[in-house]
PDB file of N, CA and C in Angstrom:
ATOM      1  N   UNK A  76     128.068 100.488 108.389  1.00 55.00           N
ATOM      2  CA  UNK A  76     128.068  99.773 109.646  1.00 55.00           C
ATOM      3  C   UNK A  76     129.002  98.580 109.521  1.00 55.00           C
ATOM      4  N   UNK A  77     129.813  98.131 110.663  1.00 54.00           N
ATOM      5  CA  UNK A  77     130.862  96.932 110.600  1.00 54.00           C
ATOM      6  C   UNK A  77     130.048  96.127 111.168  1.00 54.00           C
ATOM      7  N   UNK A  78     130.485  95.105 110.442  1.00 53.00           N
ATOM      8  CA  UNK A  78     129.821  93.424 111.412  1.00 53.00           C
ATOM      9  C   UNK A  78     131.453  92.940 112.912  1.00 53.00           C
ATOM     10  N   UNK A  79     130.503  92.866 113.626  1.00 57.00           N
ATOM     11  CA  UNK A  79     131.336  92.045 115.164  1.00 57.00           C
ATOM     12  C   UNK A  79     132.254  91.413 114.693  1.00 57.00           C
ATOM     13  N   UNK A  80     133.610  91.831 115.481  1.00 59.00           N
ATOM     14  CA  UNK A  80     134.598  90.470 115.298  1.00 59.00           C
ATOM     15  C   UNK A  80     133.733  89.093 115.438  1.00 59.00           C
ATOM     16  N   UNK A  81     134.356  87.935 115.200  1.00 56.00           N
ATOM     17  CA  UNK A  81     133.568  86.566 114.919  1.00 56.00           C
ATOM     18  C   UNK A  81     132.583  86.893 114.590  1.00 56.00           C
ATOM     19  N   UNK A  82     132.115  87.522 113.621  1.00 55.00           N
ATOM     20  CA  UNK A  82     130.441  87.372 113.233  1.00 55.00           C
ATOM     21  C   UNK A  82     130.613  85.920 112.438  1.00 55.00           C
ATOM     22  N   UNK A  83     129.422  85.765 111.456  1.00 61.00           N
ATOM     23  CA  UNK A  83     129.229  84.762 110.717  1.00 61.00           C
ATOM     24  C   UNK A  83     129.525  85.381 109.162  1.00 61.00           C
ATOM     25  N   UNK A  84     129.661  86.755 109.324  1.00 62.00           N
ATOM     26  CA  UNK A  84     129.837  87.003 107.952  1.00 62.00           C
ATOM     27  C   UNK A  84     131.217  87.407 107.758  1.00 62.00           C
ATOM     28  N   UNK A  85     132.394  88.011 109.034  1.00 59.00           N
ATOM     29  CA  UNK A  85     133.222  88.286 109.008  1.00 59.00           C
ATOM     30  C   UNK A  85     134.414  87.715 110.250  1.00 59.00           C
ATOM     31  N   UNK A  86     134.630  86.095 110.045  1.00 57.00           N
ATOM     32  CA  UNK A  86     134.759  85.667 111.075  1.00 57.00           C
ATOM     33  C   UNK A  86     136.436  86.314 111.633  1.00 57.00           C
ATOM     34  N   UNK A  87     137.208  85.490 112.891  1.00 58.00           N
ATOM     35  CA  UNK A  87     137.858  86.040 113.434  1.00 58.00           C
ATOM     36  C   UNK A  87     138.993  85.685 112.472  1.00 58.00           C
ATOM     37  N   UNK A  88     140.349  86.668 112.336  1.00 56.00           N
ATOM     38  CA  UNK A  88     141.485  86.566 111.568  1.00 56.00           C
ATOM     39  C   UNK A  88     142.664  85.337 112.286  1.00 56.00           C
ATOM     40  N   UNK A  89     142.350  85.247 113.853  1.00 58.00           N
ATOM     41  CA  UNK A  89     142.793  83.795 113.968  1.00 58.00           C
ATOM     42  C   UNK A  89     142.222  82.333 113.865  1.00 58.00           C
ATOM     43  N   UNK A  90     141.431  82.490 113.535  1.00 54.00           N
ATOM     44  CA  UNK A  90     140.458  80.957 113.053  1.00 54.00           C
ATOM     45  C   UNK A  90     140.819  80.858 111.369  1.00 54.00           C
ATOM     46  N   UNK A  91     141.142  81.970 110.581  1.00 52.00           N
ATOM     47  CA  UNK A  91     141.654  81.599 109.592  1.00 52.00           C
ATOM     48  C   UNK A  91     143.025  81.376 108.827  1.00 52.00           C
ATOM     49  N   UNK A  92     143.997  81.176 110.540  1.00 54.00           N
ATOM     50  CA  UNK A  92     144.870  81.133 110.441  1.00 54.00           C
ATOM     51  C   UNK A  92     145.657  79.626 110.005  1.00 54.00           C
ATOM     52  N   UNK A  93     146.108  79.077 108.926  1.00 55.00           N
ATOM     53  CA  UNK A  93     146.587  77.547 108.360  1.00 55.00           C
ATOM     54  C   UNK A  93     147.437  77.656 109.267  1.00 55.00           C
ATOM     55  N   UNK A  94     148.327  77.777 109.380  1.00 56.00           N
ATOM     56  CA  UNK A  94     149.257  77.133 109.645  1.00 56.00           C
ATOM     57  C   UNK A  94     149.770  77.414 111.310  1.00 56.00           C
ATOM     58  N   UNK A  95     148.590  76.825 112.116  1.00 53.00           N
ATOM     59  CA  UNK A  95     148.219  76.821 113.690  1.00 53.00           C
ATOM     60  C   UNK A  95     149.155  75.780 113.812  1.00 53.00           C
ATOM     61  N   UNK A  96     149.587  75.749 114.928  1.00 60.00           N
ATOM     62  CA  UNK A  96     150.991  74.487 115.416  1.00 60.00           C
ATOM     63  C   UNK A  96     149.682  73.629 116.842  1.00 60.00           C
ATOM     64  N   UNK A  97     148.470  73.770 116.689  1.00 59.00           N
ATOM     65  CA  UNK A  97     147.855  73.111 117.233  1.00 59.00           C
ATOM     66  C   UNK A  97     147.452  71.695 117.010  1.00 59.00           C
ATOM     67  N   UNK A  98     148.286  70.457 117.965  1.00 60.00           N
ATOM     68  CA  UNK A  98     147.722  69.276 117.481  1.00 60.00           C
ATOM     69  C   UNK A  98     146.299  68.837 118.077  1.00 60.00           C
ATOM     70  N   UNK A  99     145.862  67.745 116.825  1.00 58.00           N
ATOM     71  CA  UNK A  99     144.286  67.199 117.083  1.00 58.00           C
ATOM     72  C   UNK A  99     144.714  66.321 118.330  1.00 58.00           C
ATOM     73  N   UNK A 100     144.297  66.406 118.987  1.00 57.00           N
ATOM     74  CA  UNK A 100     143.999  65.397 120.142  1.00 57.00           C
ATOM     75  C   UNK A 100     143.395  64.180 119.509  1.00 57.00           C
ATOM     76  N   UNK A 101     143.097  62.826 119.400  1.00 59.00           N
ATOM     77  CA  UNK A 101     142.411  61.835 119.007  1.00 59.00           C
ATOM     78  C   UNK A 101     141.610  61.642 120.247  1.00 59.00           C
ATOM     79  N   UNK A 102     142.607  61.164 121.214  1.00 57.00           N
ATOM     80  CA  UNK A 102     141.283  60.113 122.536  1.00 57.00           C
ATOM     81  C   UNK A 102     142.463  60.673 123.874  1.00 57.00           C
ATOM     82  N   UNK A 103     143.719  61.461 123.727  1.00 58.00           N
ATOM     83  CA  UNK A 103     143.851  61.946 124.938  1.00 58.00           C
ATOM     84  C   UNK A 103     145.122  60.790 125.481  1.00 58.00           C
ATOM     85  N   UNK A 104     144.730  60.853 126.912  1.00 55.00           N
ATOM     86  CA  UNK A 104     145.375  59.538 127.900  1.00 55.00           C
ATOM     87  C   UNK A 104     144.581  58.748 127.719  1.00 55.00           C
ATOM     88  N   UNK A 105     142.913  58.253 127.055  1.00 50.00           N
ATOM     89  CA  UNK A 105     142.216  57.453 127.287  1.00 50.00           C
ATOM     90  C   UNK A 105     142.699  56.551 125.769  1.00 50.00           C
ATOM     91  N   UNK A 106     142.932  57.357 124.607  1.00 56.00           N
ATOM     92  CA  UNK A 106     143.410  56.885 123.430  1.00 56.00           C
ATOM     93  C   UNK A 106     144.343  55.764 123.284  1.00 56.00           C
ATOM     94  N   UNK A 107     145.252  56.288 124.429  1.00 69.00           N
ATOM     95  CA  UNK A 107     146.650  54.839 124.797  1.00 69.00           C
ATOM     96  C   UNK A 107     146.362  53.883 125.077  1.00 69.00           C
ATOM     97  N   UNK A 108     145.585  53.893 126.212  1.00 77.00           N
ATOM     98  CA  UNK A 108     145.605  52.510 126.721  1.00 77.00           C
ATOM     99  C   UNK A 108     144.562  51.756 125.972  1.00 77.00           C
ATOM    100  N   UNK A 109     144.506  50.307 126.449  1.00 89.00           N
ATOM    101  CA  UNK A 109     143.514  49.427 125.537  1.00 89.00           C
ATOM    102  C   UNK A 109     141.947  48.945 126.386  1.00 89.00           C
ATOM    103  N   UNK A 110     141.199  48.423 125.812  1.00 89.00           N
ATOM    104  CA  UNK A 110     139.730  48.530 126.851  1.00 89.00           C
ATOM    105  C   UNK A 110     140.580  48.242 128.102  1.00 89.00           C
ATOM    106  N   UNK A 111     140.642  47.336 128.462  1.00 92.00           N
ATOM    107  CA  UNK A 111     141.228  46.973 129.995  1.00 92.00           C
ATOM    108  C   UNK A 111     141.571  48.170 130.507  1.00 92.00           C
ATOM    109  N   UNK A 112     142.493  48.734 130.144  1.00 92.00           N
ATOM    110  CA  UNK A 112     143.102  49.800 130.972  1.00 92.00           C
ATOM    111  C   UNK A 112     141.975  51.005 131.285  1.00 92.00           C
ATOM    112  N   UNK A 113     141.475  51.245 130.076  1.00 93.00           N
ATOM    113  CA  UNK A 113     140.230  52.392 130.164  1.00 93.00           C
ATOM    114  C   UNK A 113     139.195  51.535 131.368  1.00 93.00           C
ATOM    115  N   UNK A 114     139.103  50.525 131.240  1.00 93.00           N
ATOM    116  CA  UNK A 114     137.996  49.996 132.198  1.00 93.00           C
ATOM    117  C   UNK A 114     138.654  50.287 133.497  1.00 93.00           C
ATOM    118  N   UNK A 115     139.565  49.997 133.862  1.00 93.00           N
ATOM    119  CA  UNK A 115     140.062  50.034 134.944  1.00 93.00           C
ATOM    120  C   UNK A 115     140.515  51.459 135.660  1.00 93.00           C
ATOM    121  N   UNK A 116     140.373  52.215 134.539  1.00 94.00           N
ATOM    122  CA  UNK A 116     140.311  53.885 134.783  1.00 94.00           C
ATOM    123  C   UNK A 116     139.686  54.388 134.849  1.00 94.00           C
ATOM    124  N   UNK A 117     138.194  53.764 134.597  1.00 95.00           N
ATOM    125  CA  UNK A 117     136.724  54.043 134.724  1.00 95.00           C
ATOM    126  C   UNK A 117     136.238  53.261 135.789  1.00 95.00           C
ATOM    127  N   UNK A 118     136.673  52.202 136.624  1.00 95.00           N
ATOM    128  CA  UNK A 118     136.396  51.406 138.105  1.00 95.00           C
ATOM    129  C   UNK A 118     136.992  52.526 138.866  1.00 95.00           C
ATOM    130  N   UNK A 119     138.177  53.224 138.509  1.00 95.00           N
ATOM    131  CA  UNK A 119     139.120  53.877 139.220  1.00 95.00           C
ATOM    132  C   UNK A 119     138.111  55.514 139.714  1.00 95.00           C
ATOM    133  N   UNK A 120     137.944  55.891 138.790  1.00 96.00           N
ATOM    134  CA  UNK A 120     136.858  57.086 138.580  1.00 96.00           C
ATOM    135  C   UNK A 120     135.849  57.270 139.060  1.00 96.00           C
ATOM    136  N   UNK A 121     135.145  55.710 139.484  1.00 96.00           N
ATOM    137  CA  UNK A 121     134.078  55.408 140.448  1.00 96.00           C
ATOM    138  C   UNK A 121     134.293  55.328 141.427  1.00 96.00           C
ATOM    139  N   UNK A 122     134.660  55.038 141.863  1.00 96.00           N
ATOM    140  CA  UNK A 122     135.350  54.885 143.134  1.00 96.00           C
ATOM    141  C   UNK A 122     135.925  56.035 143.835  1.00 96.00           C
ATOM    142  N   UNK A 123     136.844  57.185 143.224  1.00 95.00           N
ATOM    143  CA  UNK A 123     136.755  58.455 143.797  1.00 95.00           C
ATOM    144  C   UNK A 123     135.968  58.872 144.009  1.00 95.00           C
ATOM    145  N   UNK A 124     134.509  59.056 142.831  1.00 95.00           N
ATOM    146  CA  UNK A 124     133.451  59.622 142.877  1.00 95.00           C
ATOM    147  C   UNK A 124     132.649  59.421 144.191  1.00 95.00           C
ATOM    148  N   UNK A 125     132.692  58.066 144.191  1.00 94.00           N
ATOM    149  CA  UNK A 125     131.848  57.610 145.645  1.00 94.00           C
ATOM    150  C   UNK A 125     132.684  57.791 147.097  1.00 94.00           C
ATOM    151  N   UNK A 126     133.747  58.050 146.943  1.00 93.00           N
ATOM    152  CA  UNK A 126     134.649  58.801 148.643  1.00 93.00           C
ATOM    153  C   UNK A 126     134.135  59.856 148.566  1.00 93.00           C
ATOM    154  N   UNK A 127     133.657  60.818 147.829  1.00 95.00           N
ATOM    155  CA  UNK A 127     133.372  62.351 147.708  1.00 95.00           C
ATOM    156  C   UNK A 127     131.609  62.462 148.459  1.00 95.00           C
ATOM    157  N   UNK A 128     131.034  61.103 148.185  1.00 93.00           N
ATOM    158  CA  UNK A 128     129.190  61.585 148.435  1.00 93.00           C
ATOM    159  C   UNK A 128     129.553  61.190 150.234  1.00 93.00           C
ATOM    160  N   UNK A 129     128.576  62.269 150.421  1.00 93.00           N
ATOM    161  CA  UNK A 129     128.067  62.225 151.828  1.00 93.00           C
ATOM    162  C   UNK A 129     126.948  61.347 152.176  1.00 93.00           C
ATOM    163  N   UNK A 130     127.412  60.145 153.063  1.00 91.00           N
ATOM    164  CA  UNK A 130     126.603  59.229 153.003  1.00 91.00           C
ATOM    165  C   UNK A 130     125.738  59.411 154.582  1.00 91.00           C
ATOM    166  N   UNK A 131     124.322  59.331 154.620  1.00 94.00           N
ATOM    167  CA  UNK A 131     124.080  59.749 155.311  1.00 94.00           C
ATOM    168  C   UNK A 131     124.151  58.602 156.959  1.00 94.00           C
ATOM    169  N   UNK A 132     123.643  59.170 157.921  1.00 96.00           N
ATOM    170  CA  UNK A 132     123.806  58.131 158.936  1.00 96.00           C
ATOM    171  C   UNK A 132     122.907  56.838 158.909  1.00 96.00           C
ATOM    172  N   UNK A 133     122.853  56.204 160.203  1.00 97.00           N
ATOM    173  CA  UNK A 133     121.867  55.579 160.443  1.00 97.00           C
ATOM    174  C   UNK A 133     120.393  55.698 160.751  1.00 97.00           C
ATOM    175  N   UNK A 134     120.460  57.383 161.739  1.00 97.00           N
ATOM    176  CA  UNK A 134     119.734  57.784 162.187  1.00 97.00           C
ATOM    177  C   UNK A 134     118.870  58.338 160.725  1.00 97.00           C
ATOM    178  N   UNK A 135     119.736  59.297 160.248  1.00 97.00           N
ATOM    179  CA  UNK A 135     118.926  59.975 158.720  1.00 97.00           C
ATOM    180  C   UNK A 135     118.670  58.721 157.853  1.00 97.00           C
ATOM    181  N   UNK A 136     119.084  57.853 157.173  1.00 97.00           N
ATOM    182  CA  UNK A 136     118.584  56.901 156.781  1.00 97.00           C
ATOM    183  C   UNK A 136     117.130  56.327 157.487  1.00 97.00           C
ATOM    184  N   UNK A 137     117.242  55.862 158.783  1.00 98.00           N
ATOM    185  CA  UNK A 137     115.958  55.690 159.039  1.00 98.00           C
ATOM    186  C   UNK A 137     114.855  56.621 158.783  1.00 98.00           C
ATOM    187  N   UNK A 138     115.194  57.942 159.427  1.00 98.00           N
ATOM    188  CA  UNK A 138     113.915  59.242 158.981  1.00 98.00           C
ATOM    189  C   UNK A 138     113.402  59.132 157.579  1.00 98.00           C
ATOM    190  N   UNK A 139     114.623  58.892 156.737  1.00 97.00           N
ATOM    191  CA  UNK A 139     113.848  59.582 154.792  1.00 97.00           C
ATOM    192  C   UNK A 139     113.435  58.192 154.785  1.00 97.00           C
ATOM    193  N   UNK A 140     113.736  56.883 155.160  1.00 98.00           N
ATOM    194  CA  UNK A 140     112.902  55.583 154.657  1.00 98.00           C
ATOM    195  C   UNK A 140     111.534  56.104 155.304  1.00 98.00           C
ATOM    196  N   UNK A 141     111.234  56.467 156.360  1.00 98.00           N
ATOM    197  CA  UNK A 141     110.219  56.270 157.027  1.00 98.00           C
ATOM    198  C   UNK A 141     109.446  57.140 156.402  1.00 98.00           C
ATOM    199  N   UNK A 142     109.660  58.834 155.907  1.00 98.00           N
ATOM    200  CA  UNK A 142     109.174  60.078 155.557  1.00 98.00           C
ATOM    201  C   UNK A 142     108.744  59.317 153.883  1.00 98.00           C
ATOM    202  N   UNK A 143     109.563  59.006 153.511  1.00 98.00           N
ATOM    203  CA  UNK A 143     108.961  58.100 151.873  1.00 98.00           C
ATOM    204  C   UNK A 143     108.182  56.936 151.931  1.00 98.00           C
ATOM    205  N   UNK A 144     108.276  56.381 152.637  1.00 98.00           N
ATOM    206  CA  UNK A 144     106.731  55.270 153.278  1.00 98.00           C
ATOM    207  C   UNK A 144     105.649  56.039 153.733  1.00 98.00           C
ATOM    208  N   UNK A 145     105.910  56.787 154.395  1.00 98.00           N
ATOM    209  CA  UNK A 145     104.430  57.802 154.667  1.00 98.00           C
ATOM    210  C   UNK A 145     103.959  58.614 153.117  1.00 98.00           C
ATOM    211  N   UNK A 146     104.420  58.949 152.936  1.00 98.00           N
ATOM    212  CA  UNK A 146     104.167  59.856 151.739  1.00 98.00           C
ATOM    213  C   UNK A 146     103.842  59.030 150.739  1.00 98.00           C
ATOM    214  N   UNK A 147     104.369  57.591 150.333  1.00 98.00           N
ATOM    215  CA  UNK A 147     103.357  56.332 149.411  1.00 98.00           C
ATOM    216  C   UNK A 147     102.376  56.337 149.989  1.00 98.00           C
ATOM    217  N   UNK A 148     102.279  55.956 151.264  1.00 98.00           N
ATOM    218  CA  UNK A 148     101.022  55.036 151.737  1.00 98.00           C
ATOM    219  C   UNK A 148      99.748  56.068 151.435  1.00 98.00           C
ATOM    220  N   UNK A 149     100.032  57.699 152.019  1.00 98.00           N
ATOM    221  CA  UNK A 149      99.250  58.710 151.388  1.00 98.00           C
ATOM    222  C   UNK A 149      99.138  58.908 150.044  1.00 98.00           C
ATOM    223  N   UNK A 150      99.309  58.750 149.517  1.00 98.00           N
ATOM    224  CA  UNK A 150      99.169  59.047 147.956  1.00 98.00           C
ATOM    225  C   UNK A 150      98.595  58.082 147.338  1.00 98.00           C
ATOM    226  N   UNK A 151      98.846  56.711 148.138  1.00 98.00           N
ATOM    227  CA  UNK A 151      98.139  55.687 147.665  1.00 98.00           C
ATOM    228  C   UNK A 151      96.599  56.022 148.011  1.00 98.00           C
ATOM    229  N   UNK A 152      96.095  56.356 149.196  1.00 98.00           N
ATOM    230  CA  UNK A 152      95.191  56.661 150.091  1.00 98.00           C
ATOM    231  C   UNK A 152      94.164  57.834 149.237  1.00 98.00           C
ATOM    232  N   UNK A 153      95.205  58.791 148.499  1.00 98.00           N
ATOM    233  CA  UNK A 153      94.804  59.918 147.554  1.00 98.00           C
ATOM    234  C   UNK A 153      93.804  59.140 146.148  1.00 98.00           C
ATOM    235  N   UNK A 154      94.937  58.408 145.536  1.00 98.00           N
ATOM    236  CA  UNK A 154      94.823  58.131 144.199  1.00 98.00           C
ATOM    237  C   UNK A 154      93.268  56.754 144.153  1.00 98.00           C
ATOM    238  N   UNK A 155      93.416  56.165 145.753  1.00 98.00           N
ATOM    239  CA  UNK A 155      92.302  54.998 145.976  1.00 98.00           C
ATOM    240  C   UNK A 155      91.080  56.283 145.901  1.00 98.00           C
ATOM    241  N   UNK A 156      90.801  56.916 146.622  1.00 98.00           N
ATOM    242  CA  UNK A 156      89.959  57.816 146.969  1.00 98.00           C
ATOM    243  C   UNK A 156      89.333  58.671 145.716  1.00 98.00           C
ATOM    244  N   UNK A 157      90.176  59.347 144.596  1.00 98.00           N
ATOM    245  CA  UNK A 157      89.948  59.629 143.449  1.00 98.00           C
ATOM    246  C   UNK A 157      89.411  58.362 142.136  1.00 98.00           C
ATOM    247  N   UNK A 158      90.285  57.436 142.435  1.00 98.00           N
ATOM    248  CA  UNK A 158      89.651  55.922 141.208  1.00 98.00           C
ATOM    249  C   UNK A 158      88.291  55.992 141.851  1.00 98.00           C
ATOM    250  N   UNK A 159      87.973  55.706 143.091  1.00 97.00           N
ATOM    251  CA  UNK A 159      86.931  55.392 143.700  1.00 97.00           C
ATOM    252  C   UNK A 159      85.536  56.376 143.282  1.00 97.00           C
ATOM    253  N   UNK A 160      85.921  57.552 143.093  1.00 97.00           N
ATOM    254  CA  UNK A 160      85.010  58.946 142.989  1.00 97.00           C
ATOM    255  C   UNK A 160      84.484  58.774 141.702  1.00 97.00           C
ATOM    256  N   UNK A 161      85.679  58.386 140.629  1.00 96.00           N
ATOM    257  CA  UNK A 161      85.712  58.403 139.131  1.00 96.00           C
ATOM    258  C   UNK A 161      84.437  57.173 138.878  1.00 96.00           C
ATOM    259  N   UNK A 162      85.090  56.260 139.643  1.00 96.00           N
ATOM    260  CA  UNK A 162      84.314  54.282 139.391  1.00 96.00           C
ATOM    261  C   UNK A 162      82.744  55.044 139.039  1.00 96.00           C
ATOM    262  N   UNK A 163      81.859  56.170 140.694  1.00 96.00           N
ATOM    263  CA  UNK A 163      80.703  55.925 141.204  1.00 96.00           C
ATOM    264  C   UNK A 163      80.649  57.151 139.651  1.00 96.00           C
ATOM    265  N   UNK A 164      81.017  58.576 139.449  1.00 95.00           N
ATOM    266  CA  UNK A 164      80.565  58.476 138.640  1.00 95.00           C
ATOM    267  C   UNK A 164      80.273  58.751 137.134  1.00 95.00           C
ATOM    268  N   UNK A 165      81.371  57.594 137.095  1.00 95.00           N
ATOM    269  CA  UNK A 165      80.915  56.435 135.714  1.00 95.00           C
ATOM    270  C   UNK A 165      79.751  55.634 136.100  1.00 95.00           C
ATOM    271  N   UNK A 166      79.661  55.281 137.327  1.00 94.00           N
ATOM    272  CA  UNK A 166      78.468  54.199 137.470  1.00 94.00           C
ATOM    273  C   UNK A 166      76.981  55.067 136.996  1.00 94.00           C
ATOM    274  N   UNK A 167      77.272  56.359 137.345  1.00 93.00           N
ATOM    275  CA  UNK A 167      76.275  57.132 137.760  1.00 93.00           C
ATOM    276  C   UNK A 167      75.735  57.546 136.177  1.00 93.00           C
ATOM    277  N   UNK A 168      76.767  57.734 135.734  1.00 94.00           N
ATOM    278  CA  UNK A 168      76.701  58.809 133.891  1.00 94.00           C
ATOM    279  C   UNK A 168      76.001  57.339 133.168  1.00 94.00           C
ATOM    280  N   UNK A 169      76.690  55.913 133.360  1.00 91.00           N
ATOM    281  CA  UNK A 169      76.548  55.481 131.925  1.00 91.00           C
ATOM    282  C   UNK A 169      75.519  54.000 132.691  1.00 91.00           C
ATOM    283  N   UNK A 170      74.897  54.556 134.106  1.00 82.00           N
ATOM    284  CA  UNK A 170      74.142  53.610 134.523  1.00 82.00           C
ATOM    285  C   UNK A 170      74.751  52.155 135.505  1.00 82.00           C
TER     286      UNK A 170
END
């Protein structure tokens, strides 16, 4: 039986090739420049990023504030209601 090209026991005949004309990269375009510049290519990067999100309206903004205030105030309403159940009985078990 043959083992798979790239196995682990018979790896591929171009990975054991020396004398690859492939250079190491170090850090790229980010390698050149100095913090400043990387910072400023990383303000730069943010800033595209955020033209791309869909920001929602006024109208949808109001709905999900309002839909996530309801949904605390219930859960608060949940979790009071359960402490409360637990309090009576503990009161009840240990007197």
């Amino acid at each position: 039986m043959t083992d798979a090209v790239g196995s682990i026991d018979m790896p591929d005949a171009q990975d054991d090739a020396p004398d690859s004309k492939k250079k190491s990269r170090k850090g790229g375009k980010r390698g050149k420049k100095g913090p400043v510049g990387r910072l400023a290519l990383f303000y730069r990067q943010i800033v595209a990023e955020l033209r791309k999100v869909v920001w929602p309206t006024r109208n949808q903004l109001t709905t999900y504030t309002a839909v996530v205030i309801v949904f605390v105030v219930v859960m608060i309403g949940i979790v009071t209601v359960i402490d409360m159940g637990f309090a009576e009985v503990v009161k009840y078990v240990f007197g």
